XYZ file of C-alpha atoms in Angstrom:
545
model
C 0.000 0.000 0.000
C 1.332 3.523 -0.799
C 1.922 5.933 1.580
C -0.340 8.668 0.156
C -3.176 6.094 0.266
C -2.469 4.632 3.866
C -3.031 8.645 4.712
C -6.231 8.970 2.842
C -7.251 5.680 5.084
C -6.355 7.657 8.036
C -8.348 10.525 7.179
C -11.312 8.847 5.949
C -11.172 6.703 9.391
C -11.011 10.776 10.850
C -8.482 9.196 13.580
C -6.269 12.420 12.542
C -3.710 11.399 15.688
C -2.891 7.780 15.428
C -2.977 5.267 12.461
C -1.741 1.645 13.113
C 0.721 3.638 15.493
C 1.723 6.191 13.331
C 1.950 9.665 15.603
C 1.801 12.598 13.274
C 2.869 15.755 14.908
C 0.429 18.445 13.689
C -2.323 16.313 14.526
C -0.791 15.973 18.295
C 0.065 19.533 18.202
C -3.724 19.963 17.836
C -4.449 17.823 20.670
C -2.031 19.848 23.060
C -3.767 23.034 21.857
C -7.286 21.604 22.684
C -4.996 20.514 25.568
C -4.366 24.126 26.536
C -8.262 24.768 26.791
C -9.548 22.838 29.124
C -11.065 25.425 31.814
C -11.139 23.879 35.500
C -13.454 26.077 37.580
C -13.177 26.513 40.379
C -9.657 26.324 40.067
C -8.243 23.023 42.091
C -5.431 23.837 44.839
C -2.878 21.860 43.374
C -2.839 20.890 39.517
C -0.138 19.398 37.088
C -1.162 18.911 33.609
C 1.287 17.851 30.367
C 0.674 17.629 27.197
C 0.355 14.167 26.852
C -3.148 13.250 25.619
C -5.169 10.152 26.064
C -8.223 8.859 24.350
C -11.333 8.041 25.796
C -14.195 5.902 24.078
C -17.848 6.085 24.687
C -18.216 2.316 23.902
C -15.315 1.361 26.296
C -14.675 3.780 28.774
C -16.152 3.480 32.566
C -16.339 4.903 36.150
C -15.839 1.756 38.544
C -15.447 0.928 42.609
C -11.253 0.937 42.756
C -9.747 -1.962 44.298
C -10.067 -1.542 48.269
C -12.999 1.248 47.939
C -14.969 1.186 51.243
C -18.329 2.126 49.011
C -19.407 -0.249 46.601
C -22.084 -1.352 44.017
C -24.893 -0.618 47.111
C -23.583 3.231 47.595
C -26.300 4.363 45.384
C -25.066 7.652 45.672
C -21.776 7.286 43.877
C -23.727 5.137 41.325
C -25.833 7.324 40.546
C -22.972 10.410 40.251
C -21.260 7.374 38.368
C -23.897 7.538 35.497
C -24.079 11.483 35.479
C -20.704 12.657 35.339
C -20.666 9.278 32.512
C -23.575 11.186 30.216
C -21.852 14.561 31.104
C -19.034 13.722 29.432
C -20.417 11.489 26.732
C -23.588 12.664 26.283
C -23.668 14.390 23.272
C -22.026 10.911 21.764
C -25.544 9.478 22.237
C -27.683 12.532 21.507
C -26.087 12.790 17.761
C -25.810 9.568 16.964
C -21.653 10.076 16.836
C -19.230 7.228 16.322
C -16.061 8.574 16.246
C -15.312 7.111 19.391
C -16.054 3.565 17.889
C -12.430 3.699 15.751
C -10.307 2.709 18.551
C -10.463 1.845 22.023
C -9.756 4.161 25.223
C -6.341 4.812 26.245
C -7.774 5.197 29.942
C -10.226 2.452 30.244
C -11.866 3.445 33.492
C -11.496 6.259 36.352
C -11.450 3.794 40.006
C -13.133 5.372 42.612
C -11.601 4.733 45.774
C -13.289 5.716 48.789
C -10.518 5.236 52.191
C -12.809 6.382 54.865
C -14.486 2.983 57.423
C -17.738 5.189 56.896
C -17.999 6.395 53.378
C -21.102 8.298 54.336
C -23.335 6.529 51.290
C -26.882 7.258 53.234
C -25.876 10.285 55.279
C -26.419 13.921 54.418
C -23.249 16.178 54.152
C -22.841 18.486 56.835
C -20.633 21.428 57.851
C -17.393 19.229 59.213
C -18.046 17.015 55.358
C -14.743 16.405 54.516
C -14.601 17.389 50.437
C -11.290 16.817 49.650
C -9.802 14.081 46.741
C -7.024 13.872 44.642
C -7.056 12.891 40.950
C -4.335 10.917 39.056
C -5.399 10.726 35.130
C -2.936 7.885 33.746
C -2.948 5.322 31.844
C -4.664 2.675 31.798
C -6.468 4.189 34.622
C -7.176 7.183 36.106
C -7.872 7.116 40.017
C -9.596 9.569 42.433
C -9.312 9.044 45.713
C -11.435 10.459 48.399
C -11.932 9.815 51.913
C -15.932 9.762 51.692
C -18.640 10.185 48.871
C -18.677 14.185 49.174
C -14.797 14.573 48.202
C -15.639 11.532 45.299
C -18.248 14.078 44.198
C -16.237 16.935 43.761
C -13.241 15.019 42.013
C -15.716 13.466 39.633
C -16.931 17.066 38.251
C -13.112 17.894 38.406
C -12.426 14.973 36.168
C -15.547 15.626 34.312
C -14.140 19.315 33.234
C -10.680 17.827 32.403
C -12.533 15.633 28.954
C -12.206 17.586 26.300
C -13.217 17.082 22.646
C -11.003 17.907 19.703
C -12.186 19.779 16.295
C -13.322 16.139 15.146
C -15.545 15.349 18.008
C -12.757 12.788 19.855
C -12.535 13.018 23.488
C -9.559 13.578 25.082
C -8.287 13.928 28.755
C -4.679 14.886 28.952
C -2.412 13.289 32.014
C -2.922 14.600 35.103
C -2.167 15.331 38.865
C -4.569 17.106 41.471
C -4.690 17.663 44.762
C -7.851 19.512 46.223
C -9.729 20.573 48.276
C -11.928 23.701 49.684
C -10.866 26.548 51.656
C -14.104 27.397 52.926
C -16.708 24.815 54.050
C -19.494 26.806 53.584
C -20.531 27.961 50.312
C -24.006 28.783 49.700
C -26.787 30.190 47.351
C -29.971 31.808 48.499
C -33.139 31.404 46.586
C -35.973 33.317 47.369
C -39.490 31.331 46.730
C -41.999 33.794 48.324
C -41.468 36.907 46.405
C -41.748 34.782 42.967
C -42.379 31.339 43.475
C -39.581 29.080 41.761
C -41.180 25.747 40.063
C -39.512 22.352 41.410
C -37.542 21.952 38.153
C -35.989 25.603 37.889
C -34.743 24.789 42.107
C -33.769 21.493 40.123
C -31.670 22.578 37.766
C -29.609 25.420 39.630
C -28.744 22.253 42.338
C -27.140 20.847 38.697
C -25.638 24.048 38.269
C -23.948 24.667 42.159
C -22.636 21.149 41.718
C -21.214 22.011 38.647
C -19.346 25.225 40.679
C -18.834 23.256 43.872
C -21.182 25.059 45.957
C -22.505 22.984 49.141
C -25.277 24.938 50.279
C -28.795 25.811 49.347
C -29.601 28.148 51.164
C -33.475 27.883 50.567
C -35.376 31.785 52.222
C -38.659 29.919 51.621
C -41.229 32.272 52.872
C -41.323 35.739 53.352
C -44.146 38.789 53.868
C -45.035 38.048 50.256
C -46.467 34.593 50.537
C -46.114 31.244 52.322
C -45.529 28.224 49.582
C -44.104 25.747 52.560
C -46.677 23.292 52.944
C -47.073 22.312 56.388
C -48.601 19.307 57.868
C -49.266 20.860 61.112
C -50.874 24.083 59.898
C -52.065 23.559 56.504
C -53.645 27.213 56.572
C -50.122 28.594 56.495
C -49.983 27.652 53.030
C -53.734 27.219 52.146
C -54.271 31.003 53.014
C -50.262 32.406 52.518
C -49.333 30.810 49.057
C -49.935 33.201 46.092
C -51.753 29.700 45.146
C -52.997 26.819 47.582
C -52.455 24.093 44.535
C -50.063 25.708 42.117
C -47.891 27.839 43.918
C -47.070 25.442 46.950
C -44.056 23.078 47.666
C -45.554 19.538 49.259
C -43.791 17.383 51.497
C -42.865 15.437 48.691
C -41.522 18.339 46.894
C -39.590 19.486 49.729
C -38.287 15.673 50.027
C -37.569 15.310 46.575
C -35.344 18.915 46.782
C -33.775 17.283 49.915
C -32.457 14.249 48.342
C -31.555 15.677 45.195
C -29.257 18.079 46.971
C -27.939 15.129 48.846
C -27.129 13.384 45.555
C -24.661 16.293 44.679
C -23.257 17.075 48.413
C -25.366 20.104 48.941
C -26.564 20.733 52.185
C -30.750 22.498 52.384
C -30.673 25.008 54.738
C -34.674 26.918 55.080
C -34.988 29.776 56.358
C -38.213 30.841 58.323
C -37.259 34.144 58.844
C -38.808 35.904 61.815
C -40.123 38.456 63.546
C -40.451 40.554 60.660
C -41.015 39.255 57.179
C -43.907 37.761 58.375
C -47.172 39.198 56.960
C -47.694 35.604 54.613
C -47.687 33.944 58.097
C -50.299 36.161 59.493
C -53.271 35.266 56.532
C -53.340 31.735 58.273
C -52.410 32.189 62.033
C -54.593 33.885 63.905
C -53.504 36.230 66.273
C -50.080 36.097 65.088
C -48.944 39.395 64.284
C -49.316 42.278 66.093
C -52.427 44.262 65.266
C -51.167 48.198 64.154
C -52.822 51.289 65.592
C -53.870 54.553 64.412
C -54.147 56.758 68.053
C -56.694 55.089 69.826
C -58.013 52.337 67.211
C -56.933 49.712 66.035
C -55.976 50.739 61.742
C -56.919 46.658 60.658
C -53.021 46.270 59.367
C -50.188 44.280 61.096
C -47.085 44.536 62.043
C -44.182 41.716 62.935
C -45.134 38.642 65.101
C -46.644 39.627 68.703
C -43.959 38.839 70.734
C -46.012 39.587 74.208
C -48.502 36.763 74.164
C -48.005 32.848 75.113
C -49.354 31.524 72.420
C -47.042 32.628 69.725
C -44.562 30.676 71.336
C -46.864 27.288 71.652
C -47.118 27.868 67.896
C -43.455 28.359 67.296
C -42.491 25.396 69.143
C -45.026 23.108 67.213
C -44.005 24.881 63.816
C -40.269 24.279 64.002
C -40.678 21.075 65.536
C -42.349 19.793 62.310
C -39.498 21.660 60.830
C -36.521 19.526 62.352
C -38.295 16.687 60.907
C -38.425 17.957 57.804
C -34.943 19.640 57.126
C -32.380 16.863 57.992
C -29.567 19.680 58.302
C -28.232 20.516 61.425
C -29.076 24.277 60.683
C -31.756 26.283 60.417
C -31.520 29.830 59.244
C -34.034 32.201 61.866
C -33.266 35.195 60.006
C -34.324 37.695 62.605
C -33.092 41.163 59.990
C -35.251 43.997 59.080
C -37.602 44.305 61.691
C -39.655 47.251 62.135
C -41.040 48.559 65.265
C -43.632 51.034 64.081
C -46.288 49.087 65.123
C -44.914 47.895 67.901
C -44.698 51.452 69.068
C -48.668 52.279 68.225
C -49.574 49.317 69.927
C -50.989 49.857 73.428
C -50.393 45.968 75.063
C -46.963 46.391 73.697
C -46.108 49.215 75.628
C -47.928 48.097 78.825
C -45.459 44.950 78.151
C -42.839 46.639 77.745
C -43.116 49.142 80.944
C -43.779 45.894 82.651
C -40.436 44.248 81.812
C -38.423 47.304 81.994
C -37.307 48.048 78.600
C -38.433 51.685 78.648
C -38.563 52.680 74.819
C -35.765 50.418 73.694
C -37.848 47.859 71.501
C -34.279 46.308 69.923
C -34.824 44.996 73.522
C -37.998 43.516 72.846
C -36.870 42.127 69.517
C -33.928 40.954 71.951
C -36.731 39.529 73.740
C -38.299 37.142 71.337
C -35.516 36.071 69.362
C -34.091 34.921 72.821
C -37.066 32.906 73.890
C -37.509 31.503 69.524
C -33.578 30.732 69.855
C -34.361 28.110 72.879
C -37.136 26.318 70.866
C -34.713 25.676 68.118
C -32.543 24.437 70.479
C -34.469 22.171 71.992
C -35.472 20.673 68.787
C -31.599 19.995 68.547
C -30.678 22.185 66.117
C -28.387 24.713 65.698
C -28.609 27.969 63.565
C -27.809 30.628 61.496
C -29.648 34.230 62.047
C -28.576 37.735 60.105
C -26.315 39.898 61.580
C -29.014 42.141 63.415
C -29.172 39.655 65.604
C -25.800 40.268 67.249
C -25.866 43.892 66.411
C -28.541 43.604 69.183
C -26.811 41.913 71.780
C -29.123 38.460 72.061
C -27.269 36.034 73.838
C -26.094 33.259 71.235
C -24.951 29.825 71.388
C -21.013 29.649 70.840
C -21.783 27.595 67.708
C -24.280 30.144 65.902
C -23.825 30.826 62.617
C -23.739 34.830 62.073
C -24.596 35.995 58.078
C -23.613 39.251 57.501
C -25.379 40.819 54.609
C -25.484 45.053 54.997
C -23.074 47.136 52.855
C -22.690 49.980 55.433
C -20.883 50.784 57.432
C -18.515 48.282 55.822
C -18.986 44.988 56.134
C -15.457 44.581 56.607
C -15.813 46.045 60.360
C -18.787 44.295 60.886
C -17.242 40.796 60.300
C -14.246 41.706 62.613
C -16.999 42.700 65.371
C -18.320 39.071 65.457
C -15.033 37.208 64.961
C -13.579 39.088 67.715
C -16.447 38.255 70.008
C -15.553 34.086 69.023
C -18.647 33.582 66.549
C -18.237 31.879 63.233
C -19.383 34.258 60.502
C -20.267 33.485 56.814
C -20.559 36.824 54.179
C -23.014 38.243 51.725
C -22.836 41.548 51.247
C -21.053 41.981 48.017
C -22.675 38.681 47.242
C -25.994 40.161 46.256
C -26.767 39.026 42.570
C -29.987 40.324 42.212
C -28.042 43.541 41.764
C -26.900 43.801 38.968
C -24.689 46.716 36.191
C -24.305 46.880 32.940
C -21.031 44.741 32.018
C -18.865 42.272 33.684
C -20.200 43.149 37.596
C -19.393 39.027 37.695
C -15.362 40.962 38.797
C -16.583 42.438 41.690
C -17.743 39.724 43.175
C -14.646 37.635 42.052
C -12.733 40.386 43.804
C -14.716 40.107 47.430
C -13.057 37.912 50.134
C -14.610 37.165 53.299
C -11.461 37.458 55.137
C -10.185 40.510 54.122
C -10.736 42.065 57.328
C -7.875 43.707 59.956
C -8.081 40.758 62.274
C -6.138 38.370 64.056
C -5.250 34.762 62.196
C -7.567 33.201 64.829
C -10.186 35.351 63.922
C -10.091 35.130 60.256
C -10.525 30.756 61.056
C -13.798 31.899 62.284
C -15.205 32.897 58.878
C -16.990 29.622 57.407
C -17.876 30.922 54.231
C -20.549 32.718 52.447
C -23.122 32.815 50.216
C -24.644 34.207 46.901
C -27.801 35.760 47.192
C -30.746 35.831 44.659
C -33.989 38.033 46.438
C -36.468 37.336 44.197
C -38.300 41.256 43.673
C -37.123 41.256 40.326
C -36.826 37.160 39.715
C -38.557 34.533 38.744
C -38.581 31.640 36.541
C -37.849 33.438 33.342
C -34.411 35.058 34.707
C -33.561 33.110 37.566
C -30.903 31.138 35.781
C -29.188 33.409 33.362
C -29.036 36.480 36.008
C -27.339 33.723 38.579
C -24.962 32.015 36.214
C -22.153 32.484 35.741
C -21.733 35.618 37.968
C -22.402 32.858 40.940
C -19.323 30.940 39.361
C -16.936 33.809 40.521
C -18.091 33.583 44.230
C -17.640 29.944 43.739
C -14.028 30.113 42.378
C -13.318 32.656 45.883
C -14.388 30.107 48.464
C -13.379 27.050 46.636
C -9.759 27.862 45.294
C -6.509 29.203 47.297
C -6.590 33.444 47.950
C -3.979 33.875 46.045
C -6.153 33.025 42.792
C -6.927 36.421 42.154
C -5.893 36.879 38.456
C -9.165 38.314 36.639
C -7.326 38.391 33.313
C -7.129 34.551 33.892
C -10.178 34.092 35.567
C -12.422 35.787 32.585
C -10.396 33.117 30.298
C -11.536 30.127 32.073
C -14.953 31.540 33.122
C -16.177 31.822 29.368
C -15.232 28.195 28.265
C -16.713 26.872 32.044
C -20.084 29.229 30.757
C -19.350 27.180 28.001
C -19.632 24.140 29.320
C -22.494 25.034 31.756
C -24.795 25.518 28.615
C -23.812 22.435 26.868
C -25.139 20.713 29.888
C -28.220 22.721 29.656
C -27.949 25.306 32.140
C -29.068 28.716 30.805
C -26.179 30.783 31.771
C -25.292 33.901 30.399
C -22.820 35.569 28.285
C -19.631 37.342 29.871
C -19.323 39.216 26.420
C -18.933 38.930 22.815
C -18.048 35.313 21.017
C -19.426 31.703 20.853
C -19.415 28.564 22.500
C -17.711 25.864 20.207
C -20.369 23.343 20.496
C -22.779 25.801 18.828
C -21.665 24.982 15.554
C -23.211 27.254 14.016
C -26.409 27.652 16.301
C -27.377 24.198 16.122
């Protein structure tokens, strides 16, 4: 056979790297390049990559149990991650009908999974002390992550997941590779707000998919709010019944709830709710009687209401029945009490108030009577054994915490800077939002503040700064629903994930914007509607299809 027809073989067999062993090095120059693009995000602690690429076939390529692997074929969790991250990287193999995978088989024939932990946590939730961290070795004829439990196996499968690349011919490719990883924060959280637009199940759904993706752990989930009451409760049905913007269509069920639970579980995100009280309440007040405190005008009562009556018994034989149901239904060891934003006006006009207050000597001081009922709402929680997380008015108020609580800081002035080394100094963890609030947004790339934000960058001692947990993302939902909740997010939530996932001395925006656009990328080939950073096109477009 001639040599210009064994190439034409090669071509028509569109191997363009290796035929019958030949190596032709501007086709391997071409893999390198493609090489060169693969975007991790966030961006591991320790990574060494070469330019020596390895194929990987759809037809013979797998994610097993490695040899040893305290979680086997009954850790449903990892099997079922094992078939995800599989159709993430092959899936549009399948969807197009593609063979080229079919010519030859893999150079790596399987990634081993290789759990070392005597509990690999299969059937438990992850939690706040969830160890995350893995390292990856991509080799041949095996790549192996190793993790101590199912939450680090997690985050090293989207790591190795975001290392496949495809070439201009469709081949996939992962080049050969060494990571060690793990997160420098253990909290890192989105809020989405479901009262002020209620968010359908598969919209919650499919930005879990998308905080996996970014290595996020926590959904933070503010539930209800003035604006209506979609949390369906067993023990007071009229909460929803009479506070939903819908009693049928605009409700989350128990099953609902249980179905966002163990979906989040799936993908090592913890559900945090938030049943934020005593303001934000008036939802709660259309199906609780005598809940909120009736408003006056002089004299007379003006038929409006004001935050939750803190004065009378039985708001507190309702609280303690409503957040027992709650520990049931939330299997985190959190719960987020919010306790921001509330105003005493009405307290003020109302005439049992004062009498209350002159009896328990808090003269006109009503922080103290907010004081009051957040102290006597924090020992129900407790009892329910439960710990929690409460905005920063809270502390700014002097209620006597737990040493454990969770403080969220979330106001802009005075800085948040001072207010994070108030409660760090005073031996509380603290997690920050306050340039973490998405649902403002600028014309441009506003996705660089955030990236620029750290919640330690605070004058403060090194024991202090250990303090800070994390932080979270916010979404309110005044401006958000269904139709925007995704795109305004994504990928602007990416950069907050990149600063508590990856060292503090990633910092490089030039870099960052880079990797950001081909991880965008890669978040709408998976299907998640995230938007653009600027001008250009994502490769798999192909021309729009």
């Amino acid at each position: 056979m001639g040599v210009l027809r064994f190439l034409r073989l090669c071509a028509l067999f569109l191997t363009f790297t290796v035929c019958n062993g030949w190596l032709f090095d501007s086709f391997g120059e071409q893999r390198r390049r493609e090489a060169d693009e693969v975007a991790l995000w966030p961006l591991p602690q320790k990574v060494q990559s070469s330019g020596t690429a390895f194929r990987l076939s759809a037809t013979s390529f797998q994610i097993v149990h490695g040899k040893g692997s305290t979680a086997g074929p009954s850790c449903s969790l990892l099997q079922n991650a094992f078939r995800r991250y599989y159709n993430y990287i092959f899936g549009d193999v399948r969807k197009h009908g593609k063979n080229l995978n079919n010519v030859f088989d893999s150079d790596v024939l399987e990634l081993q999974v290789l759990i070392t932990a005597a509990d690999p946590e299969c059937d438990g939730y992850p939690s706040i002390k969830s160890d995350e961290s893995y390292s990856l070795e991509v080799d041949q004829p095996a790549a192996v992550l190793k993790a101590a439990n199912v939450w680090g196996a997690l985050r090293g499968l989207e790591t190795f997941s975001q290392l496949v690349y495809e070439d201009d011919y469709g081949a996939h490719n992962v080049n050969k590779t060494s990571i060690s990883d793990f997160p420098r924060f253990a909290h890192r959280g989105i809020l989405l707000d479901t009262s002020r637009h209620y968010l359908p199940l598969r919209f919650i759904l499919e930005n879990l998919e998308a905080m996996a993706m970014n290595k996020f752990n926590v959904f933070h989930w503010h539930i209800v709010d003035d604006h209506s009451f979609p949390f369906q409760s067993r023990t007071f049905p009229d909460l929803s019944h009479k506070g939903a913007f819908h009693p049928f269509t605009h409700v989350y069920t128990p099953s609902d709830v249980k179905m966002v639970i163990e979906f989040a579980r799936m993908r090592g995100i913890r559900v945090v709710a938030e049943f934020d009280t005593p303001g934000h309440t008036q939802s709660w007040g259309k199906g609780q009687t005598d809940l909120l405190t009736p408003c006056y005008s002089g004299s007379s009562p003006s038929g409006s209401f004001g935050p939750v009556n803190p004065i009378l018994n039985t708001t507190y034989d309702f609280m303690t029945r409503f957040f027992k149901e709650v520990s049931t239904v939330f299997p985190d060891a959190y719960i987020h009490l919010g306790g921001d934003e509330v105003d005493f006006s009405c307290w003020k006009s109302n005439p049992d108030i004062q009498k209350f207050m002159d009896k328990q000597g808090f003269g006109q001081d009503y922080s103290k009577l907010e004081s009051y009922y957040i102290q006597r709402l924090l020992d129900i929680v407790s009892s329910t054994n439960k710990g929690y997380m409460v905005w920063q008015e809270v502390f700014d108020n002097g209620v006597k915490l737990k040493a454990d609580t969770h403080l969220h800081v979330w106001k802009v002035k005075p800085q948040y800077q001072d207010e994070m080394a108030r409660i760090t100094a005073a031996g509380f963890h603290a997690l920050l939002s306050s340039p973490w609030y998405l649902n403002r947004i600028t014309f441009g790339q506003d996705w660089q503040d955030a990236y620029k934000a750290d919640p330690q960058n605070f004058n403060g001692t090194a024991e202090q700064k250990k303090l800070v947990i994390g932080g979270e993302a916010c979404l309110w939902g005044e401006y958000v629903d269904a139709t925007n909740l995704t795109p305004r997010l994504w990928p602007r939530a990416s950069a907050v994930g990149e600063r508590l996932w990856s060292d503090e001395n990633v910092k490089d925006v030039g870099s960052a914007y880079d990797r950001l656009t081909k991880h965008r990328c890669r978040m709408v080939r998976r299907g998640i509607a995230a938007e653009p950073l600027y001008i250009g096109f994502c490769p798999h477009e192909y021309g729009g299809q």
